[in-house]
Amino acid sequence: MADVRSRFGDLVASCVALLTDAPGANRKERKARTYAALAEVKGDEELALLVKAADRLANVRACVADGQRALWDTYRGEHPTFRAAAFRPGQCDPLWAELDTLLSPPHAPAP
């Protein structure tokens, strides 16, 4: 992280730290810790939330396009908690609208 900070500054380093999953024994534990940190983000660091939403949208789009039902189910199960932590009204609303749509049952890949 020191290299990122020295090359890109404090804001980018803080955002990268927020985007990196916290340590944990499994995905559920890592995501719970990461989402808890995202829920507390304010000010300039909210830039990380835009990147996080765009990354999740890209992953969900790929799940739908590639028919990856198990991964889609994982993202769908995490979505309420992820959204509660990372969504900020007025910040990238079109990304969130598409993400909500793609994670609705009509868009589920075939099992």
mmCIF file of C-alpha atoms in Angstrom:
data_model
loop_
_atom_site.group_PDB
_atom_site.id
_atom_site.type_symbol
_atom_site.label_atom_id
_atom_site.label_comp_id
_atom_site.label_asym_id
_atom_site.label_seq_id
_atom_site.Cartn_x
_atom_site.Cartn_y
_atom_site.Cartn_z
ATOM 1 C CA MET A 1 0.000 0.000 0.000
ATOM 2 C CA ALA A 2 2.949 2.323 0.602
ATOM 3 C CA ASP A 3 3.831 2.069 -3.087
ATOM 4 C CA VAL A 4 0.300 3.064 -4.120
ATOM 5 C CA ARG A 5 0.376 5.958 -1.664
ATOM 6 C CA SER A 6 3.753 7.209 -2.889
ATOM 7 C CA ARG A 7 2.770 6.928 -6.557
ATOM 8 C CA PHE A 8 -0.841 8.139 -6.445
ATOM 9 C CA GLY A 9 -1.390 9.935 -3.149
ATOM 10 C CA ASP A 10 -3.444 9.489 -0.028
ATOM 11 C CA LEU A 11 -6.905 9.516 -1.619
ATOM 12 C CA VAL A 12 -6.165 6.772 -4.138
ATOM 13 C CA ALA A 13 -4.416 4.691 -1.462
ATOM 14 C CA SER A 14 -7.418 5.051 0.840
ATOM 15 C CA CYS A 15 -9.785 4.060 -1.954
ATOM 16 C CA VAL A 16 -7.684 1.028 -2.877
ATOM 17 C CA ALA A 17 -7.675 -0.043 0.760
ATOM 18 C CA LEU A 18 -11.474 0.214 0.857
ATOM 19 C CA LEU A 19 -11.786 -1.820 -2.348
ATOM 20 C CA THR A 20 -9.573 -4.603 -1.049
ATOM 21 C CA ASP A 21 -11.517 -7.215 0.891
ATOM 22 C CA ALA A 22 -10.762 -7.336 4.578
ATOM 23 C CA PRO A 23 -9.156 -10.557 5.814
ATOM 24 C CA GLY A 24 -11.498 -13.334 6.873
ATOM 25 C CA ALA A 25 -11.857 -17.088 7.042
ATOM 26 C CA ASN A 26 -14.275 -17.225 4.098
ATOM 27 C CA ARG A 27 -16.087 -15.049 1.576
ATOM 28 C CA LYS A 28 -18.985 -14.331 3.920
ATOM 29 C CA GLU A 29 -16.680 -13.087 6.662
ATOM 30 C CA ARG A 30 -14.501 -11.058 4.255
ATOM 31 C CA LYS A 31 -17.511 -9.406 2.633
ATOM 32 C CA ALA A 32 -19.148 -8.623 5.993
ATOM 33 C CA ARG A 33 -16.019 -6.784 7.116
ATOM 34 C CA THR A 34 -15.579 -5.024 3.782
ATOM 35 C CA TYR A 35 -19.219 -3.930 3.610
ATOM 36 C CA ALA A 36 -19.037 -2.621 7.183
ATOM 37 C CA ALA A 37 -16.095 -0.424 6.149
ATOM 38 C CA LEU A 38 -17.897 0.755 2.994
ATOM 39 C CA ALA A 39 -20.943 1.752 5.027
ATOM 40 C CA GLU A 40 -18.803 4.254 6.947
ATOM 41 C CA VAL A 41 -17.247 5.950 3.901
ATOM 42 C CA LYS A 42 -17.844 9.685 3.564
ATOM 43 C CA GLY A 43 -16.425 12.573 1.602
ATOM 44 C CA ASP A 44 -13.806 12.159 -1.101
ATOM 45 C CA GLU A 45 -13.382 8.459 -0.347
ATOM 46 C CA GLU A 46 -16.893 7.889 -1.725
ATOM 47 C CA LEU A 47 -15.067 7.619 -5.054
ATOM 48 C CA ALA A 48 -14.263 4.055 -3.976
ATOM 49 C CA LEU A 49 -17.990 3.288 -3.844
ATOM 50 C CA LEU A 50 -18.399 4.222 -7.495
ATOM 51 C CA VAL A 51 -15.542 1.889 -8.427
ATOM 52 C CA LYS A 52 -16.996 -0.880 -6.251
ATOM 53 C CA ALA A 53 -20.447 -0.535 -7.851
ATOM 54 C CA ALA A 54 -18.953 -0.527 -11.366
ATOM 55 C CA ASP A 55 -16.859 -3.606 -10.581
ATOM 56 C CA ARG A 56 -19.844 -5.486 -9.175
ATOM 57 C CA LEU A 57 -21.945 -4.510 -12.197
ATOM 58 C CA ALA A 58 -19.249 -5.812 -14.560
ATOM 59 C CA ASN A 59 -19.095 -9.079 -12.619
ATOM 60 C CA VAL A 60 -22.878 -9.504 -12.633
ATOM 61 C CA ARG A 61 -23.071 -8.713 -16.349
ATOM 62 C CA ALA A 62 -20.489 -11.443 -16.963
ATOM 63 C CA CYS A 63 -22.457 -13.918 -14.816
ATOM 64 C CA VAL A 64 -25.606 -13.276 -16.830
ATOM 65 C CA ALA A 65 -23.808 -13.373 -20.196
ATOM 66 C CA ASP A 66 -21.839 -16.528 -19.347
ATOM 67 C CA GLY A 67 -24.668 -18.363 -17.591
ATOM 68 C CA GLN A 68 -22.837 -18.584 -14.253
ATOM 69 C CA ARG A 69 -25.829 -19.300 -12.034
ATOM 70 C CA ALA A 70 -23.916 -20.212 -8.872
ATOM 71 C CA LEU A 71 -21.948 -16.972 -8.897
ATOM 72 C CA TRP A 72 -25.082 -14.985 -9.806
ATOM 73 C CA ASP A 73 -26.796 -16.575 -6.793
ATOM 74 C CA THR A 74 -23.876 -15.469 -4.609
ATOM 75 C CA TYR A 75 -24.082 -11.880 -5.850
ATOM 76 C CA ARG A 76 -27.870 -11.864 -5.515
ATOM 77 C CA GLY A 77 -27.628 -13.126 -1.942
ATOM 78 C CA GLU A 78 -25.085 -10.445 -1.055
ATOM 79 C CA HIS A 79 -26.892 -7.663 -2.888
ATOM 80 C CA PRO A 80 -29.086 -6.274 -0.082
ATOM 81 C CA THR A 81 -26.107 -5.951 2.269
ATOM 82 C CA PHE A 82 -23.807 -4.691 -0.479
ATOM 83 C CA ARG A 83 -26.372 -2.104 -1.566
ATOM 84 C CA ALA A 84 -27.001 -0.935 2.000
ATOM 85 C CA ALA A 85 -23.254 -0.397 2.468
ATOM 86 C CA ALA A 86 -22.202 1.075 -0.875
ATOM 87 C CA PHE A 87 -25.214 2.891 -2.342
ATOM 88 C CA ARG A 88 -25.369 6.661 -2.002
ATOM 89 C CA PRO A 89 -28.360 8.451 -3.576
ATOM 90 C CA GLY A 90 -27.344 10.463 -6.609
ATOM 91 C CA GLN A 91 -24.040 8.661 -7.023
ATOM 92 C CA CYS A 92 -24.006 6.489 -10.146
ATOM 93 C CA ASP A 93 -27.744 5.765 -9.946
ATOM 94 C CA PRO A 94 -27.842 4.233 -13.468
ATOM 95 C CA LEU A 95 -25.249 1.618 -12.431
ATOM 96 C CA TRP A 96 -27.318 0.698 -9.392
ATOM 97 C CA ALA A 97 -30.514 0.521 -11.437
ATOM 98 C CA GLU A 98 -28.906 -1.895 -13.884
ATOM 99 C CA LEU A 99 -27.407 -3.940 -11.061
ATOM 100 C CA ASP A 100 -30.803 -4.186 -9.351
ATOM 101 C CA THR A 101 -32.378 -5.281 -12.639
ATOM 102 C CA LEU A 102 -29.728 -7.892 -13.466
ATOM 103 C CA LEU A 103 -30.048 -9.386 -9.986
ATOM 104 C CA SER A 104 -33.827 -9.782 -10.282
ATOM 105 C CA PRO A 105 -35.232 -13.283 -10.912
ATOM 106 C CA PRO A 106 -36.097 -12.767 -14.609
ATOM 107 C CA HIS A 107 -32.385 -12.266 -15.338
ATOM 108 C CA ALA A 108 -31.137 -15.344 -13.499
ATOM 109 C CA PRO A 109 -29.012 -17.633 -15.655
ATOM 110 C CA ALA A 110 -30.487 -21.073 -16.154
ATOM 111 C CA PRO A 111 -29.443 -23.523 -13.428
#
